[in-house]
PDB file of C-alpha atoms in Angstrom:
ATOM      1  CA  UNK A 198     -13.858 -13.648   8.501  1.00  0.00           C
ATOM      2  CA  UNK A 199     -15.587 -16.887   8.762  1.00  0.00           C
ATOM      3  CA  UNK A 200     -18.352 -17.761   5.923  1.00  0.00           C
ATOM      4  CA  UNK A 201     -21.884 -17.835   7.415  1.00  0.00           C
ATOM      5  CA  UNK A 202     -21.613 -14.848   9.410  1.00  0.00           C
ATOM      6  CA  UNK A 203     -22.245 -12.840   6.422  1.00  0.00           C
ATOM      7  CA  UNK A 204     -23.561 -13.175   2.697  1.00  0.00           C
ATOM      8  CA  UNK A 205     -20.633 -14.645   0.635  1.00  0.00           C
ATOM      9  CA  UNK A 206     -22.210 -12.149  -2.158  1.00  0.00           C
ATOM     10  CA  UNK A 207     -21.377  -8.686   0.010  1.00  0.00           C
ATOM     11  CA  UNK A 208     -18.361  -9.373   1.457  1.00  0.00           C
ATOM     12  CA  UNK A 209     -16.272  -7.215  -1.013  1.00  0.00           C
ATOM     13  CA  UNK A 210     -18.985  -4.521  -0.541  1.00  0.00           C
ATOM     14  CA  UNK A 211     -18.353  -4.766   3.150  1.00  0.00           C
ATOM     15  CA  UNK A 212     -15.042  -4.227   3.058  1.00  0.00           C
ATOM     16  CA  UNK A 213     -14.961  -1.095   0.601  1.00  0.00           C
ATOM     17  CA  UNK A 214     -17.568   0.724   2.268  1.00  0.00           C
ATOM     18  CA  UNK A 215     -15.818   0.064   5.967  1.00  0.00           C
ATOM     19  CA  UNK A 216     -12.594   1.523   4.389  1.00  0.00           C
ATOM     20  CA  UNK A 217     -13.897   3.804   2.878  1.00  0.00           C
ATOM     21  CA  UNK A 218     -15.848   5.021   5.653  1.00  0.00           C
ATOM     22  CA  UNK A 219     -13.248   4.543   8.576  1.00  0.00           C
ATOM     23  CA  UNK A 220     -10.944   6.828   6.333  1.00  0.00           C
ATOM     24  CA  UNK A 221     -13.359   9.434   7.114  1.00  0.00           C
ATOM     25  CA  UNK A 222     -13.630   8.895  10.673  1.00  0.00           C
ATOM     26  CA  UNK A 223      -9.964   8.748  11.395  1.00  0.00           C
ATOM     27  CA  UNK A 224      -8.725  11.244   9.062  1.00  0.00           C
ATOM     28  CA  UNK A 225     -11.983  13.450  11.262  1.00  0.00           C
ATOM     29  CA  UNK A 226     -10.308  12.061  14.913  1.00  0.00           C
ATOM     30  CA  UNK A 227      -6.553  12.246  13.686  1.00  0.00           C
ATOM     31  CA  UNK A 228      -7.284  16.020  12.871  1.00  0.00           C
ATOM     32  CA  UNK A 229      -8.883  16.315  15.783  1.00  0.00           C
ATOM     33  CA  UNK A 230      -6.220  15.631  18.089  1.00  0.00           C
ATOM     34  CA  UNK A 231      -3.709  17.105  16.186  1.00  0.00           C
ATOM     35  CA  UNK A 232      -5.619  20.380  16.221  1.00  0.00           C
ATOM     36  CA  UNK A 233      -5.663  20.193  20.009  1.00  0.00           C
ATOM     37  CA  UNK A 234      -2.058  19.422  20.777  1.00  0.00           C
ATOM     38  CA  UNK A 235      -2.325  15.899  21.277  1.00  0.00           C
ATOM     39  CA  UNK A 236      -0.473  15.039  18.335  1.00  0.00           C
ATOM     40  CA  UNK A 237       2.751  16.649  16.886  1.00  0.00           C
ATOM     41  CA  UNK A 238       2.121  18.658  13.835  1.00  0.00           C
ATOM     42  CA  UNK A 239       5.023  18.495  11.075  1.00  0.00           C
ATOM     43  CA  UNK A 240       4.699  22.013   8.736  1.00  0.00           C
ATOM     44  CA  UNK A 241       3.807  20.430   5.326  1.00  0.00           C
ATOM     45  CA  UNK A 242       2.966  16.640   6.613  1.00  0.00           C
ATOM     46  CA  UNK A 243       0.620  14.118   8.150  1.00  0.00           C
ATOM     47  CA  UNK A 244       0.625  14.960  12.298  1.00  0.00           C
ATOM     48  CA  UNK A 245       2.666  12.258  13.809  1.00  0.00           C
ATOM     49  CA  UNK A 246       0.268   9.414  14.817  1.00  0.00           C
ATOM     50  CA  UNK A 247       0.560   7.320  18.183  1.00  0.00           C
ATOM     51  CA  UNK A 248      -1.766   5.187  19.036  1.00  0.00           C
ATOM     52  CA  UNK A 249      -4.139   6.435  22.336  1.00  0.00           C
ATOM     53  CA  UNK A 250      -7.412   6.035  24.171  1.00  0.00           C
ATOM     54  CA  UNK A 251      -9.271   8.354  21.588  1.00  0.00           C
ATOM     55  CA  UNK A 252      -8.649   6.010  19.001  1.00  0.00           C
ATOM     56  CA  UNK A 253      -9.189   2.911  20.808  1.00  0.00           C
ATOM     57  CA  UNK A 254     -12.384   4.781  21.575  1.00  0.00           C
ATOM     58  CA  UNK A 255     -13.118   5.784  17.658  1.00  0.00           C
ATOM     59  CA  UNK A 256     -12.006   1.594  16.992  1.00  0.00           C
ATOM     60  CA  UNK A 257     -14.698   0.238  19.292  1.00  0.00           C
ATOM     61  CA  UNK A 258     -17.608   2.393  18.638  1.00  0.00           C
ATOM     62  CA  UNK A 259     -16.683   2.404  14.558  1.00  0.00           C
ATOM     63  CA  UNK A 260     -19.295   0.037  13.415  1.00  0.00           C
ATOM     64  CA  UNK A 261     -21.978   2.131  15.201  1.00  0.00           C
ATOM     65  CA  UNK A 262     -20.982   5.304  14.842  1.00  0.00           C
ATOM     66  CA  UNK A 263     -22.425   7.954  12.346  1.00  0.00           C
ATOM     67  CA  UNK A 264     -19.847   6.734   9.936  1.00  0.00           C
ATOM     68  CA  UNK A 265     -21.794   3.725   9.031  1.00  0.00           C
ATOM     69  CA  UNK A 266     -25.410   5.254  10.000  1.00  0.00           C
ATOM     70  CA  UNK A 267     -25.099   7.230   6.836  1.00  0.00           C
ATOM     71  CA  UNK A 268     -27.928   5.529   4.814  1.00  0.00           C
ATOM     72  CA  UNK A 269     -26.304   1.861   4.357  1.00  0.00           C
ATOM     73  CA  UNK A 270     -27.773  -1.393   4.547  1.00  0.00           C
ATOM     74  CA  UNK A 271     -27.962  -3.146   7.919  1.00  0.00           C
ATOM     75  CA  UNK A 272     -25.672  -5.863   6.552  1.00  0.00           C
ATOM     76  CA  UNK A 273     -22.943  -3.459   6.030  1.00  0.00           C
ATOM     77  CA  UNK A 274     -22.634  -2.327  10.256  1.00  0.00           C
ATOM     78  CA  UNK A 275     -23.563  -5.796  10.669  1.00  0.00           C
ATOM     79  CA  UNK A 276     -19.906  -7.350   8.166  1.00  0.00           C
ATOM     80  CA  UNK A 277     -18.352  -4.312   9.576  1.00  0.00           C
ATOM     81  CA  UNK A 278     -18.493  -5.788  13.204  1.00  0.00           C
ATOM     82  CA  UNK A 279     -17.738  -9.232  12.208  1.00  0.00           C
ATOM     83  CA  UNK A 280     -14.539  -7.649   9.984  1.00  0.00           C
ATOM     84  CA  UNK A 281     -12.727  -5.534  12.837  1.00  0.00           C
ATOM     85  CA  UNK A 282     -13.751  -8.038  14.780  1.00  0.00           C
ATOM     86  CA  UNK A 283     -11.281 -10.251  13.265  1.00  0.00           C
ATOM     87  CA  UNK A 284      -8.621  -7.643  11.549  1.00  0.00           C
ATOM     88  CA  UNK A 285      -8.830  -4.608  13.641  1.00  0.00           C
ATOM     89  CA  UNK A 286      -5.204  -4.761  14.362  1.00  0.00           C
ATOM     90  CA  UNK A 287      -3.858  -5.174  10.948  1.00  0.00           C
ATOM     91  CA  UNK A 288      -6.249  -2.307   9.740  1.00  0.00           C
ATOM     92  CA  UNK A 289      -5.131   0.529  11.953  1.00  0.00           C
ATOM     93  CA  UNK A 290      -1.394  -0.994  11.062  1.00  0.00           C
ATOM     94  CA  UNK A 291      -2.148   0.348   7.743  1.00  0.00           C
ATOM     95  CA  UNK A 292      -3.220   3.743   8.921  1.00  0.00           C
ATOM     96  CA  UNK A 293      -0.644   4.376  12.073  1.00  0.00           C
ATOM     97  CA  UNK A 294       1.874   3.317   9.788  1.00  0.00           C
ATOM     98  CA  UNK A 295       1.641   5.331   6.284  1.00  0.00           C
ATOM     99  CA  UNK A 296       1.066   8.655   7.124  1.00  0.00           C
ATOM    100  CA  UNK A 297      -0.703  11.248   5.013  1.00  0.00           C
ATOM    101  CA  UNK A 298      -1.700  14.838   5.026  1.00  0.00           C
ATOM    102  CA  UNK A 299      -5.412  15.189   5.829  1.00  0.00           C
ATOM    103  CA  UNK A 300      -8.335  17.006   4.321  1.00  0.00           C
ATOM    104  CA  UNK A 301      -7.562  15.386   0.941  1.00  0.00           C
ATOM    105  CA  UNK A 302     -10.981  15.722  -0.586  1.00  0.00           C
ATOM    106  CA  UNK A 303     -11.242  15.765  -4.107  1.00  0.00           C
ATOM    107  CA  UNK A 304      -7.441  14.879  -4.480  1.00  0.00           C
ATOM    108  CA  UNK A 305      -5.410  12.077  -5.050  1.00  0.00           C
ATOM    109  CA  UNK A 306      -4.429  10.186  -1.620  1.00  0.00           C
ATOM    110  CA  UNK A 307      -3.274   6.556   0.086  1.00  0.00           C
ATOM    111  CA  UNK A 308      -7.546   5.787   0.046  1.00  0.00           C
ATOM    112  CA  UNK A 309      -7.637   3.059  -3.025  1.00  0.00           C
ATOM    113  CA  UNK A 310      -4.631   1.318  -2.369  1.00  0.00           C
ATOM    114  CA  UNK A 311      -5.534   1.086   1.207  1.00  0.00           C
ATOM    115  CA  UNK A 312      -8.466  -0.297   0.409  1.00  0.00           C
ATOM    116  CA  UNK A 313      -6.592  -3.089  -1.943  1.00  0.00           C
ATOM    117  CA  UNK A 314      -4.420  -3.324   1.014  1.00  0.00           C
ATOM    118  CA  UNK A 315      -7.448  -4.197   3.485  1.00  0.00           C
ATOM    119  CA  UNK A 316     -10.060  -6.059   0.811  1.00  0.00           C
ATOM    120  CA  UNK A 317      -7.918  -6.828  -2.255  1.00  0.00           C
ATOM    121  CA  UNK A 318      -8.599  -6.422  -5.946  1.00  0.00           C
ATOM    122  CA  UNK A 319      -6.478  -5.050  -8.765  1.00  0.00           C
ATOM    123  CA  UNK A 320      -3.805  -7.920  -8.492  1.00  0.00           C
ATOM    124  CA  UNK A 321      -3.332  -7.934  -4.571  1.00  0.00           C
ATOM    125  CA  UNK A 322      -4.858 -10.293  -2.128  1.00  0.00           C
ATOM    126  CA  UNK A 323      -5.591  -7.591   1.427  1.00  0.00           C
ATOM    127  CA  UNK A 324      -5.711  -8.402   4.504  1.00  0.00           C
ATOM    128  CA  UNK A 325      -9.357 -10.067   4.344  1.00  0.00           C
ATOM    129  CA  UNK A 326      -9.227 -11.250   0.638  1.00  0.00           C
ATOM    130  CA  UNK A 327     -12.537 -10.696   0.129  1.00  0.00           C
ATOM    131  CA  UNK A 328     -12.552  -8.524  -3.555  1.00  0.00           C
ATOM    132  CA  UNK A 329      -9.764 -10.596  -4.542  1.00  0.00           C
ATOM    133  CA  UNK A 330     -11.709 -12.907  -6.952  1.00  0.00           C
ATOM    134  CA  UNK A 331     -14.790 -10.337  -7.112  1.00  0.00           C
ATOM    135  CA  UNK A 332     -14.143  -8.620 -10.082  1.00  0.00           C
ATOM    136  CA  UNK A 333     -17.583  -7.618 -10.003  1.00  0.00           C
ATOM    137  CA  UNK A 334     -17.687  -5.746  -7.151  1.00  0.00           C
ATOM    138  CA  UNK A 335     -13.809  -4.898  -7.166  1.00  0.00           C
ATOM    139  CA  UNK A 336     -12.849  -1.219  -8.331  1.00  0.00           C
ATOM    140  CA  UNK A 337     -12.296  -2.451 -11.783  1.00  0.00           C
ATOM    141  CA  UNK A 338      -8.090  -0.755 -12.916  1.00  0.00           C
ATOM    142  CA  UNK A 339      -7.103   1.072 -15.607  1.00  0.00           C
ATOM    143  CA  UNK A 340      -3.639   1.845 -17.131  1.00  0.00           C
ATOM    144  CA  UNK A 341      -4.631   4.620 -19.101  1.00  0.00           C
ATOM    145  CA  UNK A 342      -7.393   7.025 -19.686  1.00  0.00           C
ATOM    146  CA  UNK A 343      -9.666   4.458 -21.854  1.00  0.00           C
ATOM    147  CA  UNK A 344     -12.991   6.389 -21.726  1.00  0.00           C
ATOM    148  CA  UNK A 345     -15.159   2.951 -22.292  1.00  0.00           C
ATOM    149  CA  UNK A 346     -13.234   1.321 -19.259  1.00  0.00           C
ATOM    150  CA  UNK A 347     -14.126   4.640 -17.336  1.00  0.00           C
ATOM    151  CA  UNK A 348     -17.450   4.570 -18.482  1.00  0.00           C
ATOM    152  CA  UNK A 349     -17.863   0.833 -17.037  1.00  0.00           C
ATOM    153  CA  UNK A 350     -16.547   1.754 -13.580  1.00  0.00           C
ATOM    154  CA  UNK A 351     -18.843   5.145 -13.573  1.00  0.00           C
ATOM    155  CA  UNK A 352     -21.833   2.022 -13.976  1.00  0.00           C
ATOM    156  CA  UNK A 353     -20.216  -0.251 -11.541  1.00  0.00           C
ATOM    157  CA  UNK A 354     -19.894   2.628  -8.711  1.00  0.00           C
ATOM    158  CA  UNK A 355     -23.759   3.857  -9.335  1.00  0.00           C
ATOM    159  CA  UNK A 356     -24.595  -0.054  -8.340  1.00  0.00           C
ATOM    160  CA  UNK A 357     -21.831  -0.682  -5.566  1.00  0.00           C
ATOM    161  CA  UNK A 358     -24.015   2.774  -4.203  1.00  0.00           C
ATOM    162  CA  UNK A 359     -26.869   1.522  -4.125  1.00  0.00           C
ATOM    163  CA  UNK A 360     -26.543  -1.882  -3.482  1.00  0.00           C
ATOM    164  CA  UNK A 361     -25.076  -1.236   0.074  1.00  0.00           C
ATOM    165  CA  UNK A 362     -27.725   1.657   0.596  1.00  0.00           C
ATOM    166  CA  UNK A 363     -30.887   1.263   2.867  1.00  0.00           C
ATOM    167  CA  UNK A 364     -33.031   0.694  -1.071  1.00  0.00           C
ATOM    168  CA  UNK A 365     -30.474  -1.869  -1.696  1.00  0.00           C
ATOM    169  CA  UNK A 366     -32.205  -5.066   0.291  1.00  0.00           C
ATOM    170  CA  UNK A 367     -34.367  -7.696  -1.743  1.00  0.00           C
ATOM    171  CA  UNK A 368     -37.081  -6.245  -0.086  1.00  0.00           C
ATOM    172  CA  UNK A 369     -36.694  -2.588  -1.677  1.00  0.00           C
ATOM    173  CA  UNK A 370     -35.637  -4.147  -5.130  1.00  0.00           C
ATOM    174  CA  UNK A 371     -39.323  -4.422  -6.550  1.00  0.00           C
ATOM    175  CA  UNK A 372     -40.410  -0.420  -5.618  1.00  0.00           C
ATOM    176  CA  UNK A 373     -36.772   1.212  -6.790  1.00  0.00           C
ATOM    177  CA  UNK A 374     -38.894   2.155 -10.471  1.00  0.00           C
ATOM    178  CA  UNK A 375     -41.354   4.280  -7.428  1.00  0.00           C
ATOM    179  CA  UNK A 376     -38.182   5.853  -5.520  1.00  0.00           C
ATOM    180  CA  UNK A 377     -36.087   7.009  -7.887  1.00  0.00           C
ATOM    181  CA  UNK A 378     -35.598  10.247  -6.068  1.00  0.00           C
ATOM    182  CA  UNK A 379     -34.062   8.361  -3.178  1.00  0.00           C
ATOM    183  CA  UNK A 380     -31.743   6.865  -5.533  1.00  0.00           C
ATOM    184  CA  UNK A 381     -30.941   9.986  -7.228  1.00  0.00           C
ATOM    185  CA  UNK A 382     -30.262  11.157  -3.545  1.00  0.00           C
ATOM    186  CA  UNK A 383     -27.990   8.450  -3.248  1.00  0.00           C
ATOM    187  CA  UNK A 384     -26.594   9.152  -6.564  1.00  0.00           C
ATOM    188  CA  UNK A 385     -25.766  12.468  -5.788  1.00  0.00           C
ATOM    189  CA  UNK A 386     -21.727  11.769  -4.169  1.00  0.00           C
ATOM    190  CA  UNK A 387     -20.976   9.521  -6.924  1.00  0.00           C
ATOM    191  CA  UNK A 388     -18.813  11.455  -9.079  1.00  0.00           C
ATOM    192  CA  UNK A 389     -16.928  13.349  -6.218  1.00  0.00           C
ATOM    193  CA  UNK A 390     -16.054   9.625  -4.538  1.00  0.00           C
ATOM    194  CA  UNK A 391     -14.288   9.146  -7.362  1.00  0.00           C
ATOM    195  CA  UNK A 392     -10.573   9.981  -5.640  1.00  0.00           C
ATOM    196  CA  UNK A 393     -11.736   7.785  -3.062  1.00  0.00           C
ATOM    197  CA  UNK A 394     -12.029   4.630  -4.510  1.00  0.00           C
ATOM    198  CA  UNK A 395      -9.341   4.833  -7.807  1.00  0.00           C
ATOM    199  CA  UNK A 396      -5.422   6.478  -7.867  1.00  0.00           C
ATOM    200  CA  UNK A 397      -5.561   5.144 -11.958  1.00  0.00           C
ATOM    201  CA  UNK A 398      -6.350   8.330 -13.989  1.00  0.00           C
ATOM    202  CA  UNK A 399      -8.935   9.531 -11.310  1.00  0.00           C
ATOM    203  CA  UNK A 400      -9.141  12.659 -13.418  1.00  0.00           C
ATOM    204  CA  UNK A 401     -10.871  10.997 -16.259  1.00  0.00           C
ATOM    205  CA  UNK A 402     -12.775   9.037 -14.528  1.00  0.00           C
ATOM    206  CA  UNK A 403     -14.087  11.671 -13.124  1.00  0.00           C
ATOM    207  CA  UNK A 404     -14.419  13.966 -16.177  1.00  0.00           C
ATOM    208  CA  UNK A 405     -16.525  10.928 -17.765  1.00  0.00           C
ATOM    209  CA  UNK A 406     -18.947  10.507 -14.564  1.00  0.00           C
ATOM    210  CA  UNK A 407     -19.577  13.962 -14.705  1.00  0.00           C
ATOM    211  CA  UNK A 408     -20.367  14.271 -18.280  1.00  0.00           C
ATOM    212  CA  UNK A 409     -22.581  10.934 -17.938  1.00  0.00           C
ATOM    213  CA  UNK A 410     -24.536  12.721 -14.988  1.00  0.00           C
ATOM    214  CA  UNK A 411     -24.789  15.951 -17.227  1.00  0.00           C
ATOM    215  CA  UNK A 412     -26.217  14.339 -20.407  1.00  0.00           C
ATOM    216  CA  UNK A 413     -27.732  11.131 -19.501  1.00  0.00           C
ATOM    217  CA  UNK A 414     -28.820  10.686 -15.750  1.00  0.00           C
ATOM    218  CA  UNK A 415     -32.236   9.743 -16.050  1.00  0.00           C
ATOM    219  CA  UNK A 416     -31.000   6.631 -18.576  1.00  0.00           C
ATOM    220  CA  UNK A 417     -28.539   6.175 -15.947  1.00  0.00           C
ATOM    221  CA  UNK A 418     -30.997   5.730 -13.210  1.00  0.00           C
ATOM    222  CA  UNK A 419     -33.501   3.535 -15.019  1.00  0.00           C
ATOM    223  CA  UNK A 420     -30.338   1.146 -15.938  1.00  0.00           C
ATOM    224  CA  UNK A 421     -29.170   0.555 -12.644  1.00  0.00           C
ATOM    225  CA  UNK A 422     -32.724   0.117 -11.352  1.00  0.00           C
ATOM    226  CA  UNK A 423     -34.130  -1.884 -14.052  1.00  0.00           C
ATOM    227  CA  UNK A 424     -31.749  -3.475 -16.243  1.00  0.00           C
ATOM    228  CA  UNK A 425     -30.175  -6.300 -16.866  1.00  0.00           C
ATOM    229  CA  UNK A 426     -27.298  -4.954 -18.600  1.00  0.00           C
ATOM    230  CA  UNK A 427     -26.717  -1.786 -17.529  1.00  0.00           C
ATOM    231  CA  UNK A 428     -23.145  -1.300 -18.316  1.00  0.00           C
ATOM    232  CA  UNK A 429     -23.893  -1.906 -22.410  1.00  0.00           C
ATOM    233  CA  UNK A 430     -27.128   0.498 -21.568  1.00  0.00           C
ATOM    234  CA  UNK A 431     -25.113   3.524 -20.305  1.00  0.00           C
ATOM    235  CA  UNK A 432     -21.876   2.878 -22.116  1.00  0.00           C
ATOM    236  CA  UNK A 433     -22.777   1.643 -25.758  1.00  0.00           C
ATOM    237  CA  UNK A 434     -26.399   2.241 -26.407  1.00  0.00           C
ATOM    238  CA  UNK A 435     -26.457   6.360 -24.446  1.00  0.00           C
ATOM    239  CA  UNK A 436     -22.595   7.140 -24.304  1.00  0.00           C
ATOM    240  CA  UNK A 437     -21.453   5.282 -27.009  1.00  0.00           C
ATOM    241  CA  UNK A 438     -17.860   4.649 -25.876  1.00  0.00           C
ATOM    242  CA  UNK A 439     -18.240   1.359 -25.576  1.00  0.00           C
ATOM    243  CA  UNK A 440     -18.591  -1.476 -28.373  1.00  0.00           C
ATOM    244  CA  UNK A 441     -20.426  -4.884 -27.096  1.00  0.00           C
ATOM    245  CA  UNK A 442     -16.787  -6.706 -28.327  1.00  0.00           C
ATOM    246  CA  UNK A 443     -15.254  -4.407 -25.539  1.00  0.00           C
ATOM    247  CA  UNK A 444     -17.651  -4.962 -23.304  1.00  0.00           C
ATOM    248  CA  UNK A 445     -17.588  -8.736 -23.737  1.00  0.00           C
ATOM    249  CA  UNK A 446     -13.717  -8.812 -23.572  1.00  0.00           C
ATOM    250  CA  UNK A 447     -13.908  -6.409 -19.679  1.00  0.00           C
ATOM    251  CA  UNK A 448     -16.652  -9.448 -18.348  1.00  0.00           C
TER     252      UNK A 448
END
């Protein structure tokens, strides 16, 4: 979409959290209308999907619907507009067009590379290119179960959450050492989104957030609120599964 209309800086976070969200609302409305007849269920498949006024409806109200009301940012509903504005039609492509079963939670599904598909990152441009060169923001890949690399994306999820929460502004940034039982609040999904943002060893990645959580979630919290390095806090100095050579060679 064209530069200006939002921060060059959240663009990638944008993207993600529209995806990710949108997933949520169709797979919701695709059930929906399968469960009513609308659609034609297939015995151990996705319904069959054509395209109709209930999801032209679901399409146009999208960016202000509950979906994106959920605690984020105003920026986010604000790129979200200004996104399906300009790639709505390409987006649903990707949905009408690779079926999957619903009520995937917790389980390995289509969500991360459709993401990649939309914003880009891990090698492939999308359909907006706008995580492409942000390897920052960017679901960082793995190729195996490398519990330092797991560790770093367990860091880099806790900020991508808060960043694009309502705390997440320049003008919460100062008080987030006073709220940090909103943030644990918005904490609290992090290690169940998991499956929806990574299809490379999602297991361990999930096995590590929880065991970070378990042992070491205050230290978590206070990095990602306060520090300036919080991947070498969490993963060297309180996990220890990182060295700072590692962490040097990721960044």
């Amino acid at each position: 979409w064209r530069e200006g209309e939002v921060d060059r800086s959240t663009w990638c976070d944008v993207c993600r959290t529209t995806i990710e969200q949108f997933y949520d609302g169709w797979e919701q409305t695709i059930t929906g209308l399968a469960a009513d007849g609308t659609f034609e269920k297939q015995p151990g498949g996705a319904p069959k999907i054509t395209y109709n006024q209930q999801i032209e409806d679901f399409l146009q109200g999208f960016c202000d619907s509950k979906w994106l009301r959920q605690g984020f940012g105003r920026y986010i509903r604000e790129g979200c507009k200004t996104m399906m504005k300009a790639h709505h039609r390409a987006i649903v492509g990707k949905f009408l067009h690779e079926e999957e079963m619903m009520g995937t939670s917790g389980k390995r599904t289509m969500r991360p590379r459709k993401i990649r598909q939309v914003c880009g990152g891990g090698g492939t441009r999308g359909i907006t290119n706008t995580c492409m060169h942000d390897s920052a923001r960017a679901p960082r890949m793995m190729t195996k179960d490398e519990p330092c690399k797991a560790c770093i994306g367990v860091v880099e999820d806790g900020m991508f959450l808060l960043r694009r929460s309502w705390l997440g502004d320049q003008a919460h940034r100062h008080a987030l050492p006073k709220r940090k039982f909103e943030v644990n609040e918005i904490m609290e999904p992090l290690c169940n989104q998991v499956f929806n943002r990574y299809d490379d060893e999602p297991e361990a990645r999930q096995e590590a957030c929880v065991e970070i959580m378990e042992e070491k979630e205050d230290e978590f919290i206070n990095a990602i609120i306060s520090s300036d390095e919080p991947v070498i806090d969490v993963c060297v100095k309180e996990m220890e599964w990182c060295g700072r050579r590692e962490i040097k060679e990721e960044f």
